[in-house]
mmCIF file of C-alpha atoms and ligand atoms in Angstrom:
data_model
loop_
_atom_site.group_PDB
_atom_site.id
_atom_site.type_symbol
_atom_site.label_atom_id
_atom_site.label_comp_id
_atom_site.label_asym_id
_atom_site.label_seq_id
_atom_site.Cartn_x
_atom_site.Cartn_y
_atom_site.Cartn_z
ATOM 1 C CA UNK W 1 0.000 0.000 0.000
ATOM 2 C CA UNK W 2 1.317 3.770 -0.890
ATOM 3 C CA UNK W 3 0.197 7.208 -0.132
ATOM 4 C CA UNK W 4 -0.702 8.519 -3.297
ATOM 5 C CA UNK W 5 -2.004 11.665 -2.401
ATOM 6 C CA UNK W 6 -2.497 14.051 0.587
ATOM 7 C CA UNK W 7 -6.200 16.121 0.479
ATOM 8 C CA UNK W 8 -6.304 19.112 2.752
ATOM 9 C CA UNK W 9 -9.429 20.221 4.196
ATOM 10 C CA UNK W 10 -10.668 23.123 6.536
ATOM 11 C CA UNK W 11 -14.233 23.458 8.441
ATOM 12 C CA UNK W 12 -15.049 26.011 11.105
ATOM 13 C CA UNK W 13 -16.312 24.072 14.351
ATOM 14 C CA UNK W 14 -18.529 26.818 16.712
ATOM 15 C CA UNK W 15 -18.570 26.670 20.619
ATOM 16 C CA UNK W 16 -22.168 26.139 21.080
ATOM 17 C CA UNK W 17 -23.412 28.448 23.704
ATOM 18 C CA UNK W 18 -21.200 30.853 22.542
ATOM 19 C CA UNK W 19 -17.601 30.818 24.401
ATOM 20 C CA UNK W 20 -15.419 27.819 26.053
ATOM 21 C CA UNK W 21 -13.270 29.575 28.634
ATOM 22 C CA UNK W 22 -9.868 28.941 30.206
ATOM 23 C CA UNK W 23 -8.274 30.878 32.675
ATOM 24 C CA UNK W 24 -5.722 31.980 29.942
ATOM 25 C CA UNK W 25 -8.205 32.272 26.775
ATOM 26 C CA UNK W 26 -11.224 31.906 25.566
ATOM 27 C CA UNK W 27 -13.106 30.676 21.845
ATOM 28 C CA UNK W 28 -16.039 31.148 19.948
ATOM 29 C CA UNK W 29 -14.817 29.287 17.137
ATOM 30 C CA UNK W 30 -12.004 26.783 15.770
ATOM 31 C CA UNK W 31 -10.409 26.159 12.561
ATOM 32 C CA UNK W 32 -9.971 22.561 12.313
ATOM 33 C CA UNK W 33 -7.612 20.976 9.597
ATOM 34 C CA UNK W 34 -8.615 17.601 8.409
ATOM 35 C CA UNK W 35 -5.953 15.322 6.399
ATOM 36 C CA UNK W 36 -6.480 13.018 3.718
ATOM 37 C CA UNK W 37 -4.471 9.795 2.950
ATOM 38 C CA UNK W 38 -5.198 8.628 -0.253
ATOM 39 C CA UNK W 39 -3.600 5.407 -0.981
ATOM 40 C CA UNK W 40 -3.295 3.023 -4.113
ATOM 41 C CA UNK W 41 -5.400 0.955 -2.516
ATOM 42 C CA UNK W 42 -8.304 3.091 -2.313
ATOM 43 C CA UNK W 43 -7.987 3.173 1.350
ATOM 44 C CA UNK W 44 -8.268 6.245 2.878
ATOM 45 C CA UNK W 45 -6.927 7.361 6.286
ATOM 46 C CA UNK W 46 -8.430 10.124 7.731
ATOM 47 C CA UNK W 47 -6.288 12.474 10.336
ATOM 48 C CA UNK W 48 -7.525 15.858 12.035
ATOM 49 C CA UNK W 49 -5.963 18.657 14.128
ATOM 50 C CA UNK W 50 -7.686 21.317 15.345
ATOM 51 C CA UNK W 51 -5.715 23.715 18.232
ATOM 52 C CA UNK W 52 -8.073 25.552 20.850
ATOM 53 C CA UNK W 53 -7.147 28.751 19.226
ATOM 54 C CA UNK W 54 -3.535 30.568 18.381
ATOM 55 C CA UNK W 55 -2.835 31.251 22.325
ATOM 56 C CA UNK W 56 -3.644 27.767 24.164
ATOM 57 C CA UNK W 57 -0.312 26.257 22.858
ATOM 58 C CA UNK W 58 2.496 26.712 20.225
ATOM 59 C CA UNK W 59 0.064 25.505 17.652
ATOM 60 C CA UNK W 60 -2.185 27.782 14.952
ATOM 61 C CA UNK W 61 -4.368 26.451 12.620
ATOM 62 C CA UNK W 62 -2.419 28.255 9.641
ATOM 63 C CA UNK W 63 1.152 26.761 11.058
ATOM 64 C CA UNK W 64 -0.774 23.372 10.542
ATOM 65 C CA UNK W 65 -0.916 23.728 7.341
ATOM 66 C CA UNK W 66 1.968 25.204 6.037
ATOM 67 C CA UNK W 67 3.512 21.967 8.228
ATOM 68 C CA UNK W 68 1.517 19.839 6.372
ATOM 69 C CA UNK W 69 2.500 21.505 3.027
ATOM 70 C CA UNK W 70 6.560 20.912 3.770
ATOM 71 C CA UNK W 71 5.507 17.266 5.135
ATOM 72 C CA UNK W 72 3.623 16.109 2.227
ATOM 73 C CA UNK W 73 6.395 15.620 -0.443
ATOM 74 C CA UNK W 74 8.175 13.428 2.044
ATOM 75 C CA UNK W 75 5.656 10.946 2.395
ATOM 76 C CA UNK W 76 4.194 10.407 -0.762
ATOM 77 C CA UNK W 77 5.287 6.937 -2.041
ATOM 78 C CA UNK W 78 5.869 5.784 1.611
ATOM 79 C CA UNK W 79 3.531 2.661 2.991
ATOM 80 C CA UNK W 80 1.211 4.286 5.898
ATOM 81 C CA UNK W 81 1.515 0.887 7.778
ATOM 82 C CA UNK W 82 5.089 1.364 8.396
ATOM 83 C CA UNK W 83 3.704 3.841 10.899
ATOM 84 C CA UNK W 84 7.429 4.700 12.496
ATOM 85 C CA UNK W 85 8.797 4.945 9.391
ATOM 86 C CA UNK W 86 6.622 7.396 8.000
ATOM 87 C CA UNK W 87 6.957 9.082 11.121
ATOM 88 C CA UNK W 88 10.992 9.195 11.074
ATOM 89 C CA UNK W 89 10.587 10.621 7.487
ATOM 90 C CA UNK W 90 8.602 13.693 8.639
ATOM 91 C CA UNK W 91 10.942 14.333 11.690
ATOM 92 C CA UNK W 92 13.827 14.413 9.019
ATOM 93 C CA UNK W 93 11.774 16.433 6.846
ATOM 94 C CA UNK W 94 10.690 19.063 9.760
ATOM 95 C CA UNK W 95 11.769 19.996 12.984
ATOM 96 C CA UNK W 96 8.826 20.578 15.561
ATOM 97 C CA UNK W 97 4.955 20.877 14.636
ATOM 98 C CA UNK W 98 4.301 17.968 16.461
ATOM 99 C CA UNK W 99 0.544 18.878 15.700
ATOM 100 C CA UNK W 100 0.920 18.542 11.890
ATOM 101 C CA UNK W 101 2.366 15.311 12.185
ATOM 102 C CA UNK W 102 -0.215 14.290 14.422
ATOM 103 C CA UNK W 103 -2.896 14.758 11.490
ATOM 104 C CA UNK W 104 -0.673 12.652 9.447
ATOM 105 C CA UNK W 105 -0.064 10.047 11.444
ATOM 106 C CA UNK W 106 -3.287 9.615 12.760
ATOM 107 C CA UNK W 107 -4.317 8.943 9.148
ATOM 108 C CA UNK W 108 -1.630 6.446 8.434
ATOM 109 C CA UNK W 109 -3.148 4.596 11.511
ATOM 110 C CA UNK W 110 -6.619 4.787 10.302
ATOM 111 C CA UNK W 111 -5.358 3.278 7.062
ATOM 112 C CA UNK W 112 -3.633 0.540 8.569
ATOM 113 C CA UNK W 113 -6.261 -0.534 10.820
ATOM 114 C CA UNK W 114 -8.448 -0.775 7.984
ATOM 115 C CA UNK W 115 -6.158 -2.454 5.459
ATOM 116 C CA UNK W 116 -6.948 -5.108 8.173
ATOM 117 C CA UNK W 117 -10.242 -4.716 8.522
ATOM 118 C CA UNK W 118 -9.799 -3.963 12.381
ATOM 119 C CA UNK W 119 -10.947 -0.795 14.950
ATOM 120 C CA UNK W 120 -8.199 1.127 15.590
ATOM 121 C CA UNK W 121 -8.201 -0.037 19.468
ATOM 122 C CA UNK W 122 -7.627 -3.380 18.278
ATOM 123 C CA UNK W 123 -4.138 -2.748 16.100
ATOM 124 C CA UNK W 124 -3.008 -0.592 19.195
ATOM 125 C CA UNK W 125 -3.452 -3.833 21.754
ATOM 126 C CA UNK W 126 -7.035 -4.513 22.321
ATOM 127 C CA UNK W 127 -9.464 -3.117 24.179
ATOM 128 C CA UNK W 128 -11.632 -4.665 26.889
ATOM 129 C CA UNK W 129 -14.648 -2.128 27.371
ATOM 130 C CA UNK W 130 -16.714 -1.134 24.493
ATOM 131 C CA UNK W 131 -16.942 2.420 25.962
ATOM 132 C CA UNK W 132 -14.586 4.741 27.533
ATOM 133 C CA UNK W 133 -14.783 7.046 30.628
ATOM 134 C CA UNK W 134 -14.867 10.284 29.329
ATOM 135 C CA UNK W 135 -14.793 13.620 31.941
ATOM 136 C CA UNK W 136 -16.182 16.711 31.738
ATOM 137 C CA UNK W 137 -14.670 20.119 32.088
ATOM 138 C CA UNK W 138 -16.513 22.672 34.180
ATOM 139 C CA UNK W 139 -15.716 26.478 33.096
ATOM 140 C CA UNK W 140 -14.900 29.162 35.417
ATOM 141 C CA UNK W 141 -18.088 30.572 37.061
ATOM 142 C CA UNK W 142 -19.290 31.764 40.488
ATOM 143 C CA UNK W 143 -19.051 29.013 43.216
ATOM 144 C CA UNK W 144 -22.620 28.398 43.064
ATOM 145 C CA UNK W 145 -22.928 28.423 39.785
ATOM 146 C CA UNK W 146 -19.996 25.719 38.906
ATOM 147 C CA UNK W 147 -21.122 23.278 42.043
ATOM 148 C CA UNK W 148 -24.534 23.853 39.685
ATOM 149 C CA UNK W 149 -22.816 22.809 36.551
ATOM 150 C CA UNK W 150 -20.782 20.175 38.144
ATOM 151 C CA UNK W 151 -23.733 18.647 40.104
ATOM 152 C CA UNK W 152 -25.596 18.222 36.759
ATOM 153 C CA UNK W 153 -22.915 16.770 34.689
ATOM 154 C CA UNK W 154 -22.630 14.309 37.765
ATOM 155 C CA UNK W 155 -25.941 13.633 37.867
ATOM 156 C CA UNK W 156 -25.737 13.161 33.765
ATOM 157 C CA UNK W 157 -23.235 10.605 34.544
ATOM 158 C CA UNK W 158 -19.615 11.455 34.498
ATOM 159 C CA UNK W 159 -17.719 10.235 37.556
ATOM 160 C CA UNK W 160 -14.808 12.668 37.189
ATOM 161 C CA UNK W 161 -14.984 16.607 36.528
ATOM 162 C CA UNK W 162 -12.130 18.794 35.563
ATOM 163 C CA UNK W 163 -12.926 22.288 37.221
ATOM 164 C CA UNK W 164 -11.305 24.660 35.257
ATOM 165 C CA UNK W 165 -10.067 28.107 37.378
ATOM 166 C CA UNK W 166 -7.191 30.713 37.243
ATOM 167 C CA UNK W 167 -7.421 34.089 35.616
ATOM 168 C CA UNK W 168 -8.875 35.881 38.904
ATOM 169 C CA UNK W 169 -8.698 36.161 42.739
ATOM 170 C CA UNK W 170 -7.224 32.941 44.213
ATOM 171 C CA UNK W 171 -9.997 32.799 46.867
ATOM 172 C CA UNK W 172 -12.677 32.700 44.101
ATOM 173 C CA UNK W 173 -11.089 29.779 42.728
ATOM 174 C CA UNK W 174 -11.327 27.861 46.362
ATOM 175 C CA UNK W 175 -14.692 28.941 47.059
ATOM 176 C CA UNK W 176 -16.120 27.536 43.345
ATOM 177 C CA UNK W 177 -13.646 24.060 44.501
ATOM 178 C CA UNK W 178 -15.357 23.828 47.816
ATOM 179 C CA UNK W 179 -18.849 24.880 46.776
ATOM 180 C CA UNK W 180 -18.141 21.325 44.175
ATOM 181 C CA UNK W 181 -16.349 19.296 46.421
ATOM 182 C CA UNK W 182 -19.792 19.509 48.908
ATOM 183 C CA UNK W 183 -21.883 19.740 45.902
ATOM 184 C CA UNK W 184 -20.794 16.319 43.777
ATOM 185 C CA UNK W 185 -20.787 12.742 45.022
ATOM 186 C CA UNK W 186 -18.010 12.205 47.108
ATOM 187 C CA UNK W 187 -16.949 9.532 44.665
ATOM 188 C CA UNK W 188 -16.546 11.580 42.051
ATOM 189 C CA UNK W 189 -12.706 12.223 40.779
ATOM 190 C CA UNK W 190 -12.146 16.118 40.964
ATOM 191 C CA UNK W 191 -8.912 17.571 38.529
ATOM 192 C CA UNK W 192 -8.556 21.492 38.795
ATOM 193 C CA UNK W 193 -7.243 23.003 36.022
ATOM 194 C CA UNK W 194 -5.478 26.470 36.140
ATOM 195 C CA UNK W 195 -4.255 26.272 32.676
ATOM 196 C CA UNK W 196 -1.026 27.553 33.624
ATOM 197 C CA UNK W 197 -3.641 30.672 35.489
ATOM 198 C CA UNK W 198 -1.608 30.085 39.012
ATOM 199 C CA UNK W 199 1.795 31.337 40.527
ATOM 200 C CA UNK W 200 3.763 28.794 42.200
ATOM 201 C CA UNK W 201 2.377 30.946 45.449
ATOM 202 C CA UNK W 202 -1.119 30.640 43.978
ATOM 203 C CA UNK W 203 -0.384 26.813 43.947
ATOM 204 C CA UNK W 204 0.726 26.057 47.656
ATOM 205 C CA UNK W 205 -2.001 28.530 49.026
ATOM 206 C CA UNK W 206 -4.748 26.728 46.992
ATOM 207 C CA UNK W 207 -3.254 23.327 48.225
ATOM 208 C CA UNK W 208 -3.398 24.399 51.849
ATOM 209 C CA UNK W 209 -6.636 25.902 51.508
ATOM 210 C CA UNK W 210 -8.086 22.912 50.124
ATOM 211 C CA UNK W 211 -6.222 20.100 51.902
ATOM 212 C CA UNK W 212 -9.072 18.181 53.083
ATOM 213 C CA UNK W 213 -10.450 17.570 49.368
ATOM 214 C CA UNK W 214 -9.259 14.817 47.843
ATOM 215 C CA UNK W 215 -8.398 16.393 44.298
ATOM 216 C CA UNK W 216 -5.478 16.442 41.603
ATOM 217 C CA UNK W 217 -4.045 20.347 39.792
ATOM 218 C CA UNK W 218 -3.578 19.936 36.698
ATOM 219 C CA UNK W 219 -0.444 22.524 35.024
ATOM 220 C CA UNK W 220 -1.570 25.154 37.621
ATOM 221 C CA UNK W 221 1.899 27.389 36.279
ATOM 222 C CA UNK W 222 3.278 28.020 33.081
ATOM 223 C CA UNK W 223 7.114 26.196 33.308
ATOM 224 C CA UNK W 224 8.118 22.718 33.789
ATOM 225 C CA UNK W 225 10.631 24.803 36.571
ATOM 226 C CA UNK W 226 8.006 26.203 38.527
ATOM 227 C CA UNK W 227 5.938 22.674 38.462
ATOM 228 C CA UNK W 228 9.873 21.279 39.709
ATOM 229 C CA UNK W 229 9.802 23.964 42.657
ATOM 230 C CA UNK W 230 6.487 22.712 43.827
ATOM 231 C CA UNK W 231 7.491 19.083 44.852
ATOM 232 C CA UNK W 232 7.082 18.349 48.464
ATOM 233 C CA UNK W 233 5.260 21.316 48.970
ATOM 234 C CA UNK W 234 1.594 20.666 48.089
ATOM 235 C CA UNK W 235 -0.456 18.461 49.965
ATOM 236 C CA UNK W 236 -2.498 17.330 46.444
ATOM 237 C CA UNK W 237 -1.043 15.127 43.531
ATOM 238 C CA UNK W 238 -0.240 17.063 40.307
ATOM 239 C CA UNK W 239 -1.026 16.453 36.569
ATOM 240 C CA UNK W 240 1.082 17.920 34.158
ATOM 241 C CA UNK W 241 -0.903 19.188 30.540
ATOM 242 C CA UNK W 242 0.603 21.666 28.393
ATOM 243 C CA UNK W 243 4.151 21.003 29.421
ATOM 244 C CA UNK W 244 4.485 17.497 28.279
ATOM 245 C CA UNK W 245 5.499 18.432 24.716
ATOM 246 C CA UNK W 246 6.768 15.222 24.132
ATOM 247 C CA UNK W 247 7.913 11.668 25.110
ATOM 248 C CA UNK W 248 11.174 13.171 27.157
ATOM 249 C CA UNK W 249 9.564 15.386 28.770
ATOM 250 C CA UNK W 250 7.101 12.748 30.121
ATOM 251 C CA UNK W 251 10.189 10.438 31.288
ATOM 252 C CA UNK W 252 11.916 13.707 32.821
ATOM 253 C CA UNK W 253 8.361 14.600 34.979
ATOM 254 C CA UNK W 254 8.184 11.178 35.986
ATOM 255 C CA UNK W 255 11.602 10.143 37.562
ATOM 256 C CA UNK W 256 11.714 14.450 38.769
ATOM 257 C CA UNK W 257 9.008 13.379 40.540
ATOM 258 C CA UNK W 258 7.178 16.653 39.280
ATOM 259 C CA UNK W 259 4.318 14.869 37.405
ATOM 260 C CA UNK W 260 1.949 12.142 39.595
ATOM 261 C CA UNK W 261 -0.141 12.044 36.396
ATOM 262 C CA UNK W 262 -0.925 13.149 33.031
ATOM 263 C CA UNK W 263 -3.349 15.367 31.119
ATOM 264 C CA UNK W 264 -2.142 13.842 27.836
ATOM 265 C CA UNK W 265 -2.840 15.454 24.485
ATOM 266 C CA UNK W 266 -3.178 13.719 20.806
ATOM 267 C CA UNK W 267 -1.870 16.876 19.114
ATOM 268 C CA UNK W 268 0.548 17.840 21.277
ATOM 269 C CA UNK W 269 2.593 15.151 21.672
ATOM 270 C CA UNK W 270 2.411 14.303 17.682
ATOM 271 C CA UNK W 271 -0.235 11.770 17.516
ATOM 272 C CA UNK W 272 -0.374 8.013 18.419
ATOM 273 C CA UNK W 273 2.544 6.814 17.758
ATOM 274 C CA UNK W 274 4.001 8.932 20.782
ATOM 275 C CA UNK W 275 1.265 8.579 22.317
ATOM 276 C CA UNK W 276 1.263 5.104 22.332
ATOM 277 C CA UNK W 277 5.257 5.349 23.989
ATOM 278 C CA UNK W 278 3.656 7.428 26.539
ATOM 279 C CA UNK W 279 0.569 4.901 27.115
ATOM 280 C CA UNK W 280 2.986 2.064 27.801
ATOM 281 C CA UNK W 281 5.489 4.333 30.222
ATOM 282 C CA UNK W 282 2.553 5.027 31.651
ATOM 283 C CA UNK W 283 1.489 1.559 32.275
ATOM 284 C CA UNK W 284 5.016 0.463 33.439
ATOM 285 C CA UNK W 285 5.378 3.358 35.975
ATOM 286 C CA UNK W 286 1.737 3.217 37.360
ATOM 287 C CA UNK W 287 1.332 6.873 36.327
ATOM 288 C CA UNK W 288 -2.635 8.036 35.576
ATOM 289 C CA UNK W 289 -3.193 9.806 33.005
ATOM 290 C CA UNK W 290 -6.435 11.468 30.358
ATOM 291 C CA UNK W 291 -6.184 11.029 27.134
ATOM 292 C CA UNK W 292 -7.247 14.127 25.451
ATOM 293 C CA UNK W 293 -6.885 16.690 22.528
ATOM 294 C CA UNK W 294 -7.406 19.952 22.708
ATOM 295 C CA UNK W 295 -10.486 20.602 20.359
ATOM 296 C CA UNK W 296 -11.729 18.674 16.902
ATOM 297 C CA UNK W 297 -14.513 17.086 15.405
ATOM 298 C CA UNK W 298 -15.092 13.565 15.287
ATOM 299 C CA UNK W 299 -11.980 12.246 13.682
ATOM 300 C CA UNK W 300 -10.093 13.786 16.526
ATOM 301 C CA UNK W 301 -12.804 12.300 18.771
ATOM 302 C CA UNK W 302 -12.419 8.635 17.688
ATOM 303 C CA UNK W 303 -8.449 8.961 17.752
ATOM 304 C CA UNK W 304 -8.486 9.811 21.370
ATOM 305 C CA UNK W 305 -11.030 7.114 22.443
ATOM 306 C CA UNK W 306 -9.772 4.585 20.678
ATOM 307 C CA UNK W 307 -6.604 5.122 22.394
ATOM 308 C CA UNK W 308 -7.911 6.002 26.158
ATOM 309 C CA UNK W 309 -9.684 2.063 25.235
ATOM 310 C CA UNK W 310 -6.462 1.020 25.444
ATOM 311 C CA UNK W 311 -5.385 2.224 28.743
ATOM 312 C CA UNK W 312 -5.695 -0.051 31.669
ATOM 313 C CA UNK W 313 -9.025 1.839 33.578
ATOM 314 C CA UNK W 314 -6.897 1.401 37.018
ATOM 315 C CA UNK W 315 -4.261 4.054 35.229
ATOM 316 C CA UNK W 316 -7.241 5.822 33.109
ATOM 317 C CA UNK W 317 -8.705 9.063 34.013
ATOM 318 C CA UNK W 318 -11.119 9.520 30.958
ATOM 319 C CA UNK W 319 -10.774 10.789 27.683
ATOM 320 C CA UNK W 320 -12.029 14.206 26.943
ATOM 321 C CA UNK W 321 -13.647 15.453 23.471
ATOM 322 C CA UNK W 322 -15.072 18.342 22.204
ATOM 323 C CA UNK W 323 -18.199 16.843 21.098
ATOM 324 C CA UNK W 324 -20.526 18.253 23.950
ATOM 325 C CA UNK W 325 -19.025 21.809 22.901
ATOM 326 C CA UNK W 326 -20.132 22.128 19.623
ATOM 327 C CA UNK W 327 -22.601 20.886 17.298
ATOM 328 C CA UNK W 328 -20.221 19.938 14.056
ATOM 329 C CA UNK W 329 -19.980 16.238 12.951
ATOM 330 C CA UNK W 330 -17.804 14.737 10.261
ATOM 331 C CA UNK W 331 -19.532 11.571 9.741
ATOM 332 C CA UNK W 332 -22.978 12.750 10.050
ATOM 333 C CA UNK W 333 -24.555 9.940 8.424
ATOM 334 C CA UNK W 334 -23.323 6.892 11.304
ATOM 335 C CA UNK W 335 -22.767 9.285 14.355
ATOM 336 C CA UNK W 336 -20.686 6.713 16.002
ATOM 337 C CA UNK W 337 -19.901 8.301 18.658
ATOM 338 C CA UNK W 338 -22.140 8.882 21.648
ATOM 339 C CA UNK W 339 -21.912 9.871 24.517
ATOM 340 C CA UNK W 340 -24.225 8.495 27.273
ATOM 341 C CA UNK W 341 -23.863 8.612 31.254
ATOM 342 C CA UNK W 342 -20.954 10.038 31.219
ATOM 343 C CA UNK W 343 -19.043 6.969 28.058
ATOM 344 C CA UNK W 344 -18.258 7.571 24.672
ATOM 345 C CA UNK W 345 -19.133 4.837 22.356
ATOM 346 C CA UNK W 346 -16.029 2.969 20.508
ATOM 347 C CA UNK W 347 -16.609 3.371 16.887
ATOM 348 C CA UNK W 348 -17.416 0.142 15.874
ATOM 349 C CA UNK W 349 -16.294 0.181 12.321
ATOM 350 C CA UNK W 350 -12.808 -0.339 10.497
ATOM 351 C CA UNK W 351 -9.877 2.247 11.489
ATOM 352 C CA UNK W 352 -11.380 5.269 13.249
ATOM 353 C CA UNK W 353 -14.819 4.203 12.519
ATOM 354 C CA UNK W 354 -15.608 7.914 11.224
ATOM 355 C CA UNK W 355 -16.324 7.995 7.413
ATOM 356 C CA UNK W 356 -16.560 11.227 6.657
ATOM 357 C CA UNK W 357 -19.565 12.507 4.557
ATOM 358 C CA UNK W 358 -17.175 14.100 1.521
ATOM 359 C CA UNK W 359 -20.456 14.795 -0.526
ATOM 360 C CA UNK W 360 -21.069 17.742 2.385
ATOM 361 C CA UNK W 361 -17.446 18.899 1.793
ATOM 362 C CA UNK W 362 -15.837 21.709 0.212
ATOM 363 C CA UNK W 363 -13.389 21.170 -1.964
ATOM 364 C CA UNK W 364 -9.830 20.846 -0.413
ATOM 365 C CA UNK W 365 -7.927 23.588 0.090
ATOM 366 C CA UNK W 366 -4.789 22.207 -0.914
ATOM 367 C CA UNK W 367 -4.304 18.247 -2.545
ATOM 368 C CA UNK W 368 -0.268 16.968 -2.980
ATOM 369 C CA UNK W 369 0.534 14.346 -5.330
HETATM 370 C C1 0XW Q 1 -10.228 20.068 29.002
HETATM 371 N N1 0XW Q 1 -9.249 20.038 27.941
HETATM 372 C C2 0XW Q 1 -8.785 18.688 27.703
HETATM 373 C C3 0XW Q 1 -9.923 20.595 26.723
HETATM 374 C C4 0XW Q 1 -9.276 21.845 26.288
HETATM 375 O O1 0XW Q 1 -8.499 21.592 25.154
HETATM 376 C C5 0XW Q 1 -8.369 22.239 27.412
HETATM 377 C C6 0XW Q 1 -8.107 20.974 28.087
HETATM 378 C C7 0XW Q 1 -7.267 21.005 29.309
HETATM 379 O O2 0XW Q 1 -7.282 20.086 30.125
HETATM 380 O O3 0XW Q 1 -6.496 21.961 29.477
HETATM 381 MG MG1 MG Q 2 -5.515 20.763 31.210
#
């Protein structure tokens, strides 16, 4: 099998309700850049990367595709089951842009799982649940109204809630923490995301402020340093996000001690076949960890569940996706995926399971051949 083309295609995805907030920035709408893989075979692998905005991380939709224009001469004529050697041919072709490559590679796994005719999960080592644990992220709001917000999306299903804070008074942040923590079942996992909102002094004051809820903070500063000057002084575990850029960072965070668990991203990491490195360090180091992205449709969707399927659920925190967010689907025809009580449905057919609906396409806004 051979890549015998690369199609490029953009779609606008829209926050419904209006605006998804973060301490550090906020959306109303996302570009989303979806890849292509046309093969001799008349396989096609499908690939999408969509960044939450030009300020979240060192990703922009536009850089995306300029990536993807220097990485698609280099990988024409290749065979997208040789997934690591595709992907040593676009690290020798580009330096960086993890989040381009992710697109690509992504698609060269969709291809290969269904030049076997297999789910994605499968081809990655199995799967033993036919739906994943997703969570949901709670944004910013008064105390009473995010233990509102929280209490309903508990009540909906989901058994862990990211709350998201940052980006005002520290004490605002504990009171909307401990207006959940009473609110929710005591069960439920609680992961409190600054978004890189907090100060290292922000961080210990919020931890000793809040020592009596069982919780996780997840990247509450902006450096990998100031995460480093934290340990031994917080009396909650922390989850590192945006700093994991890549598999060495993830072994550094682990034997610094810095990281207790991961907020893993698809997109910034470079797609699954680092992802799937970090999966099994994971798994050998008893780390926890989410497997997320940071926005997309439902290509990006299926990626990210059909690798959180693949993550032991004592080590699994839940896989995050955009869907509840906005209203855009790629493969509006089979919908497969659904999420109910707090799951997401595995795709159940061939490679992502997500067969895009070309016919409701615009043309592509750039092909290589
Ligand atoms: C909740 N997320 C996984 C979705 C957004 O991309 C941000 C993110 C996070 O944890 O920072
Ligand atoms: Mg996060």
């Amino acid at each position: 099998m051979r890549i015998t083309e690369v199609r490029v295609y953009q779609h606008n995805l829209e926050v419904l309700d209006g605006r998804y907030e973060m301490s550090i920035s906020a959306v109303e709408e996302l570009d989303s850049t979806v890849v292509a893989l046309v093969t001799d075979t008349g396989i096609i692998g499908y690939g999408e990367v969509t960044p939450l905005g030009s300020g979240y991380q060192p990703e922009h939709a536009l850089g995306a595709r300029a990536a993807i224009e220097e990485l698609a001469p280099h990988i024409i004529g290749l065979d997208p089951r040789r997934t690591s050697l595709v992907y040593a041919a676009m690290e020798q072709a580009l330096n960086g842009h993890n989040y381009a490559k992710c697109a690509i590679d992504v698609a060269c796994w969709d291809a290969t799982a269904k030049s076997y005719d297999e789910r994605l999960c499968d081809i990655l080592g199995g799967t033993d649940r036919r739906s994943v644990r997703s969570y949901y992220g709670v944004m910013p709001a008064s105390a009473a109204k995010t233990a509102q917000s929280a209490k309903r999306k508990q009540t909906e299903g989901y058994t862990r809630l990211q709350v998201k804070a940052g980006g005002r008074p520290l004490i605002e942040d504990i009171e909307a923490v401990r207006a959940v923590a009473e609110a929710v079942d005591p069960a439920t996992r609680l992961l409190v995301d600054p978004n890189r909102g907090w100060t290292g002094r922000d961080t210990i004051e919020f931890s000793i402020a809040c020592r009596d809820i069982p919780l996780a903070i997840e990247q509450p500063c902006r450096t990998y340093s100031e995460h480093k000057a934290l340990v031994g002084r917080l009396n909650h575990p922390v989850f590192l996000d945006e700093s994991t850029t890549d598999v060495s960072t993830v072994i550094d965070a682990i034997t610094d001690g810095v990281a207790h668990g991961f907020g893993m991203k698809l997109s910034r990491v470079g797609g699954i076949t680092p992802l799937r490195a970090i999966r099994d360090i994971c798994v050998h180091r008893s780390i926890p960890l989410t497997i997320d992205d940071t926005w997309g449709g439902d290509i990006t969707a299926a990626s990210v569940v059909h690798m959180g399927a693949t993550v032991p659920e004592h080590i699994f925190e839940g896989t995050w996706i955009a869907q509840p967010y906005t209203s855009k689907s790629y493969d509006c025809l089979s919908a497969p995926l659904r999420t109910e009580h707090g799951r997401i449905t595995i795709p159940e057919g061939p490679g992502l399971g997500v067969e895009p609906d070309l016919h409701s396409w615009d043309v592509p806004v750039a092909t290589y051949r």
